[in-house]
PDB file of C-alpha atoms in Angstrom:
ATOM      1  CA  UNK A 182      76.410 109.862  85.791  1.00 60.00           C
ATOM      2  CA  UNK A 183      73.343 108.145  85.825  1.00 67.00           C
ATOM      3  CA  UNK A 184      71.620 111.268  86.190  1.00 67.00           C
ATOM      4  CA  UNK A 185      73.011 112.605  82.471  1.00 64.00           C
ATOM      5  CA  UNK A 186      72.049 109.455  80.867  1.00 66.00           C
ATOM      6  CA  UNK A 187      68.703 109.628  82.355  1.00 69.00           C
ATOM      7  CA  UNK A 188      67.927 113.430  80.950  1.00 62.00           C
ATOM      8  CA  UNK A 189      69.927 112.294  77.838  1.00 59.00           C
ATOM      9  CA  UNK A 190      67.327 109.202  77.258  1.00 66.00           C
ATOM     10  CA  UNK A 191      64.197 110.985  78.446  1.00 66.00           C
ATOM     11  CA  UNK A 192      64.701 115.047  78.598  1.00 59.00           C
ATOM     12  CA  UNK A 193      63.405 117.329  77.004  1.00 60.00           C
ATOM     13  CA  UNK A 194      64.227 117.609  73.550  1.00 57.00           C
ATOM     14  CA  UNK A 195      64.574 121.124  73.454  1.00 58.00           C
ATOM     15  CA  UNK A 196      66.875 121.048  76.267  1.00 59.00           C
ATOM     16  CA  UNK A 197      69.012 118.311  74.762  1.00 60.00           C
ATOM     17  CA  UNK A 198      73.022 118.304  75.380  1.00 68.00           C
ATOM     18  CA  UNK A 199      75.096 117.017  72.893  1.00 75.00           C
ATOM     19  CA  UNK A 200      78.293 115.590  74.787  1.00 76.00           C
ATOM     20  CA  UNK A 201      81.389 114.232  72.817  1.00 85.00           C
ATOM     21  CA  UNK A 202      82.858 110.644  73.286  1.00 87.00           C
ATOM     22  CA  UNK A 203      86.258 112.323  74.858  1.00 89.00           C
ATOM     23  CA  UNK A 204      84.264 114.282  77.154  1.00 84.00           C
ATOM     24  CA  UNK A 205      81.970 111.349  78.117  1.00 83.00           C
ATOM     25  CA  UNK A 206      85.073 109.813  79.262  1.00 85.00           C
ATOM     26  CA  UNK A 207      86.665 113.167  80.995  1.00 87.00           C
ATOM     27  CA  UNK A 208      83.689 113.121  82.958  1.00 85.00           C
ATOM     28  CA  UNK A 209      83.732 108.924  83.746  1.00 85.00           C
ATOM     29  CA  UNK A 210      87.295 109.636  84.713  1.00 82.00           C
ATOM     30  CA  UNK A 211      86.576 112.504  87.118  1.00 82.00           C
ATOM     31  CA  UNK A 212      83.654 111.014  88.770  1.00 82.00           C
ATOM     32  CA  UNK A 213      85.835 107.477  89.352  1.00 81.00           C
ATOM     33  CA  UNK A 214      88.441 109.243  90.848  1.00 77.00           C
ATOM     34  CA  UNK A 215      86.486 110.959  93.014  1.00 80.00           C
ATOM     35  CA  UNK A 216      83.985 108.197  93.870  1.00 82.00           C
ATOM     36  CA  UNK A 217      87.726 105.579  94.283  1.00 86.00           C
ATOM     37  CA  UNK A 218      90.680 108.089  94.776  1.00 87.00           C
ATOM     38  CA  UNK A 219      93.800 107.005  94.080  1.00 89.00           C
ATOM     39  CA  UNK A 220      96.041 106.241  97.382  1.00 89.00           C
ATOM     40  CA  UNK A 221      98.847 106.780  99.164  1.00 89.00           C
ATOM     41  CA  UNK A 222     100.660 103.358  98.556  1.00 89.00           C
ATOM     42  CA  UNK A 223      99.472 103.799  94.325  1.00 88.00           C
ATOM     43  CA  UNK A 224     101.576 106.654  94.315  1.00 83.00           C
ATOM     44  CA  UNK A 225     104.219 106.309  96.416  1.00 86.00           C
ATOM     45  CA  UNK A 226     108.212 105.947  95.318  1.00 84.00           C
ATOM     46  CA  UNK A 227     109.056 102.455  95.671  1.00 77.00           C
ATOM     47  CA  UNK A 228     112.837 103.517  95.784  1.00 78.00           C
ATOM     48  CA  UNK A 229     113.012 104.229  99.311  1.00 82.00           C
ATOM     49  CA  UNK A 230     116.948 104.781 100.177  1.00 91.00           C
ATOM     50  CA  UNK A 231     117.046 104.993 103.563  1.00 93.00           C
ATOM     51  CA  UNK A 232     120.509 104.753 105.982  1.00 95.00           C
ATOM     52  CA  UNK A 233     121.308 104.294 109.474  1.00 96.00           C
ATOM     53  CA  UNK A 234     122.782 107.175 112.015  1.00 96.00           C
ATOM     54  CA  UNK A 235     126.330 105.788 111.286  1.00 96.00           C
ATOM     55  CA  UNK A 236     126.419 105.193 107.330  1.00 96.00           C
ATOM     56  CA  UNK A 237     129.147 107.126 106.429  1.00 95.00           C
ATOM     57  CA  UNK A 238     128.910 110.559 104.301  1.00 94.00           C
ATOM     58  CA  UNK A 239     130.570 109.363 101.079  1.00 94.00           C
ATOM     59  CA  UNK A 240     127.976 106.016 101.368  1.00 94.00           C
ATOM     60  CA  UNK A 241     125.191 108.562 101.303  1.00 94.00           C
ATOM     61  CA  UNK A 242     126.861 110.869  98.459  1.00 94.00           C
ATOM     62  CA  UNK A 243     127.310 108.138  96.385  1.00 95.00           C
ATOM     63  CA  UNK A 244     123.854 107.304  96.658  1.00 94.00           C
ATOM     64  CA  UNK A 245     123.003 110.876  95.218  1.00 93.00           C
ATOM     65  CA  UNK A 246     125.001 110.318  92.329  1.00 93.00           C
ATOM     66  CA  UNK A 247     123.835 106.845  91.483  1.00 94.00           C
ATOM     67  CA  UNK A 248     120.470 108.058  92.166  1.00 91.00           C
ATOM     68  CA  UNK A 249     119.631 111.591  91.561  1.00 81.00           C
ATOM     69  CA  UNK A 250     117.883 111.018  95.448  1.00 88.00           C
ATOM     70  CA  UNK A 251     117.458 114.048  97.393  1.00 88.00           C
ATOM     71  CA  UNK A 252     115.739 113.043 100.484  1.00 92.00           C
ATOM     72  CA  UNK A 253     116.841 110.117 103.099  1.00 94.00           C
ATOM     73  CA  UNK A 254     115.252 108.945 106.158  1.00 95.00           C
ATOM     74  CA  UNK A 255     117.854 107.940 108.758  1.00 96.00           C
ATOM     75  CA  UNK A 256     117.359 105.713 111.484  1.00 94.00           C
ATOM     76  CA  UNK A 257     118.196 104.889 115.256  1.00 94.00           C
ATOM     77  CA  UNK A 258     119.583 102.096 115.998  1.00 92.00           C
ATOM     78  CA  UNK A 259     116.534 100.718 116.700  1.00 91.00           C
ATOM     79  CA  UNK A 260     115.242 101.195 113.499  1.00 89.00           C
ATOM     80  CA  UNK A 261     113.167 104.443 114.086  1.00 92.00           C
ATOM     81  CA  UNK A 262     113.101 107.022 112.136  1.00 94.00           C
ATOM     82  CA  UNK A 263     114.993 110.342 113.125  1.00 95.00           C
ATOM     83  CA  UNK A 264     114.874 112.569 110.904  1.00 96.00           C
ATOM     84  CA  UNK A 265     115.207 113.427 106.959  1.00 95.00           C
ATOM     85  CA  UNK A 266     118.535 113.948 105.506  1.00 95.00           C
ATOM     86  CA  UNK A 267     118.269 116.451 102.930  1.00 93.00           C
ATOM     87  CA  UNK A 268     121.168 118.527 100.763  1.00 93.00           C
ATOM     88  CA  UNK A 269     120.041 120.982 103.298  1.00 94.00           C
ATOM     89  CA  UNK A 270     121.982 119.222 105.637  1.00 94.00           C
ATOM     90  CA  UNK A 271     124.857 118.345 103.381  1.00 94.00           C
ATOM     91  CA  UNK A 272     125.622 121.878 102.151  1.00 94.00           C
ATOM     92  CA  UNK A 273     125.133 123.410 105.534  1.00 95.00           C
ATOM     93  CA  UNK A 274     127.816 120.600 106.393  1.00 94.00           C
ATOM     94  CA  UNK A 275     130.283 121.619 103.860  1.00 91.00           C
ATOM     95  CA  UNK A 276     129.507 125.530 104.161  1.00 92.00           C
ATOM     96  CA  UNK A 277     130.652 125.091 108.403  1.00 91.00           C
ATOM     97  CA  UNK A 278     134.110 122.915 107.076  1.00 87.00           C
ATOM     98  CA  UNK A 279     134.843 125.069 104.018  1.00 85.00           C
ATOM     99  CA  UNK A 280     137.618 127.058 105.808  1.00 87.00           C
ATOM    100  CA  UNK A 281     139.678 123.996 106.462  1.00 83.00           C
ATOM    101  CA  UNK A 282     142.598 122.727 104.019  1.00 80.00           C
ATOM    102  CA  UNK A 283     141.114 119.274 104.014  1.00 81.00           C
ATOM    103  CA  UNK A 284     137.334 118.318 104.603  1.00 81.00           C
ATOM    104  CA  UNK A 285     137.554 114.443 105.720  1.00 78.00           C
ATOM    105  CA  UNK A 286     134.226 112.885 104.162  1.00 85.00           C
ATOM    106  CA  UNK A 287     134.820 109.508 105.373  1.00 78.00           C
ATOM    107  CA  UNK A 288     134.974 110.234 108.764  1.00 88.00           C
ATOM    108  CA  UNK A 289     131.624 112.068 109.125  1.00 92.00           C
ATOM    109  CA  UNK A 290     128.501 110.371 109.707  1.00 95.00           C
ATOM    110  CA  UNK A 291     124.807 110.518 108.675  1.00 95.00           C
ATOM    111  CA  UNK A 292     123.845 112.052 111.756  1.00 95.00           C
ATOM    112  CA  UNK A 293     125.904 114.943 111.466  1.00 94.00           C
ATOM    113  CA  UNK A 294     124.615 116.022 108.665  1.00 95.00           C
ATOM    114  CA  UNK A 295     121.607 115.746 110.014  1.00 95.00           C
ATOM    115  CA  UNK A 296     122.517 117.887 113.484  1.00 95.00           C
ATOM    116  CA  UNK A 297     122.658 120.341 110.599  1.00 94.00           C
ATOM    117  CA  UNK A 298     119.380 120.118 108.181  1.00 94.00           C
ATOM    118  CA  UNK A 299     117.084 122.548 108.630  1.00 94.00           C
ATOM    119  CA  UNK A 300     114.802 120.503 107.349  1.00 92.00           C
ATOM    120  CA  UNK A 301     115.306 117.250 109.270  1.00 94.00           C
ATOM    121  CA  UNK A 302     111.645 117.241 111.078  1.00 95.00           C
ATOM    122  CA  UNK A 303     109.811 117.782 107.576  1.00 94.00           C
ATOM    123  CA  UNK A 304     108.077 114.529 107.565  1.00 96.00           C
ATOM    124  CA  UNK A 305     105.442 112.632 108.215  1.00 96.00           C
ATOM    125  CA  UNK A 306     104.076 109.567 108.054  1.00 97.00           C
ATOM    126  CA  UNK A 307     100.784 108.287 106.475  1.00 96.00           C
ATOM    127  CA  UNK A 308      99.240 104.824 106.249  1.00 97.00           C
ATOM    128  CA  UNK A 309      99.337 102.985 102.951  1.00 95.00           C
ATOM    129  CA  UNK A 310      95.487 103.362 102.200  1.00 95.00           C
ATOM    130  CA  UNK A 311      95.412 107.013 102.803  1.00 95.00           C
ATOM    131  CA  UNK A 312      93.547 108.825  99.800  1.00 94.00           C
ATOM    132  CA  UNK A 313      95.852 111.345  97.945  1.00 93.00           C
ATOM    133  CA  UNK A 314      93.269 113.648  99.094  1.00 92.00           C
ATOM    134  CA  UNK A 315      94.396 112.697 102.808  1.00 95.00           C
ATOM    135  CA  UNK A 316      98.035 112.907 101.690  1.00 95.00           C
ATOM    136  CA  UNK A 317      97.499 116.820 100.156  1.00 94.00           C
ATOM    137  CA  UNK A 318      95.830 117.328 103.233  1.00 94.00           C
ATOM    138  CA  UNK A 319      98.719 116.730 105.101  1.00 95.00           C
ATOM    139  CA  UNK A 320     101.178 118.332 103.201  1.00 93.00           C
ATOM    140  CA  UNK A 321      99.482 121.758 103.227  1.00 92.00           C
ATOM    141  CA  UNK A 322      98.217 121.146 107.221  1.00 93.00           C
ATOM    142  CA  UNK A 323     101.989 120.237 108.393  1.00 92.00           C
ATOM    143  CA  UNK A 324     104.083 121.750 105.988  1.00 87.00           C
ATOM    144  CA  UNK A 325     106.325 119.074 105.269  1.00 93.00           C
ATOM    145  CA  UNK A 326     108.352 117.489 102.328  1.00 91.00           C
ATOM    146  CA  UNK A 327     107.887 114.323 102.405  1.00 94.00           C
ATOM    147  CA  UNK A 328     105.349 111.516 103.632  1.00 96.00           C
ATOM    148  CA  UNK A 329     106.854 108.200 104.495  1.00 95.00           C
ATOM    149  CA  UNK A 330     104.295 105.558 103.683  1.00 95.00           C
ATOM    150  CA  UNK A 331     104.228 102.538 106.285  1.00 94.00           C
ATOM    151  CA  UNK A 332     101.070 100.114 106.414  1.00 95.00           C
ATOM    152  CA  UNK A 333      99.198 101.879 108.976  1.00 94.00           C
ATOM    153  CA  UNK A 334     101.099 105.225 109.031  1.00 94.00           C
ATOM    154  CA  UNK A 335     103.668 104.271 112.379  1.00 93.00           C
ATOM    155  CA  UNK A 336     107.510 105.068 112.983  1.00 90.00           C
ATOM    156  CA  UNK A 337     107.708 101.889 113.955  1.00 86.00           C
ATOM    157  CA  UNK A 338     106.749  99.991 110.841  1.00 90.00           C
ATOM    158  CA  UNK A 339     108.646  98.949 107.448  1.00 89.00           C
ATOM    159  CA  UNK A 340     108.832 102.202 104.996  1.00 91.00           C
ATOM    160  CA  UNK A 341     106.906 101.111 102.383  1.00 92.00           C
ATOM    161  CA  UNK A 342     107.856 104.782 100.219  1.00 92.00           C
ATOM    162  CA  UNK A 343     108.155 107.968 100.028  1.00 93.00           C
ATOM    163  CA  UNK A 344     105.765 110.814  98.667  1.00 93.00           C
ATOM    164  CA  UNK A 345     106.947 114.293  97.628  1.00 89.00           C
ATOM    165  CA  UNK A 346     104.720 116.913  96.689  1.00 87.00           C
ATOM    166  CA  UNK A 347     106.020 116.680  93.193  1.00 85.00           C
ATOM    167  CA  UNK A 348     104.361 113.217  93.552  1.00 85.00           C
ATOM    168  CA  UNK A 349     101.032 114.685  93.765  1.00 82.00           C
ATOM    169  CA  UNK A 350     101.339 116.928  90.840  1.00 78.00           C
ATOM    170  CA  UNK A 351     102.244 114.267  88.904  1.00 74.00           C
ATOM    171  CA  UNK A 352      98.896 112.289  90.031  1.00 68.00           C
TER     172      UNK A 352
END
């Protein structure tokens, strides 16, 4: 930047660059977000549903509805994460009881749903002060859905949120 005002203020006059206001402040913008990226815990989903192994099926569906929430980290009973619940798992669920007369919601369980997602281990974690350059980084490296931001990127921590690719477009 400095460098642009310099040959602005003392170039050559035959080499002069006219530069608009907007694109000043294109280029200001660029070269602060590059020079102070944005990070992981600026971006991340502060609605973080998460449920235990034994929450109940309709607890979880009624989530989804309330929610429009796609994606669910269950835990142990420790409080550990174990996997990612997805509507993977749920229609996978429904496709392997579909044959029966009566499909009993209330008795099935969060982690049987999740014996069933295919995409249960497509998640990370990623510590709160991770760039979003960090966080791409990771997506494309592990091929995953979803980071789960804690403050210094454990299983064993608080989630903090969640960050979806979609998230990163957005940025």
């Amino acid at each position: 930047m400095g460098d642009l005002r310099n040959f602005l203020s003392h170039g050559n006059q035959s080499d002069l660059v006219l530069v608009n206001e907007a694109s000043l402040n294109l280029i200001k913008a660029i070269h602060e977000q590059l020079l102070k990226p944005k990070t992981t815990f600026d971006i991340k989903s502060d609605d973080v549903k998460f449920f235990k192994e034994t929450t109940p099926l309709s607890a979880v569906l009624e989530t989804i509805r309330n929610t429009d929430l796609t994606q669910f980290p269950i835990k142990d009973g420790n409080g550990k994460v174990i996997g990612l619940l997805t509507e993977n798992g749920i229609t996978h669920w429904l496709s392997q009881h579909a044959h029966e007369a009566s499909i009993s919601i209330g008795g099935t369980l969060a982690r049987d749903i999740l014996l069933l997602d295919e995409n249960k281990n497509n998640f990370a974690f990623i510590k709160k002060d991770a760039t979003i350059y960090e966080a791409e980084a990771q997506f494309d490296n592990q091929k995953i859905d979803a980071l789960l931001v804690t403050d210094s990127g454990k299983n064993t921590e608080n989630l903090l949120g969640i960050i979806t690719r979609f998230d990163l477009v957005e940025v």
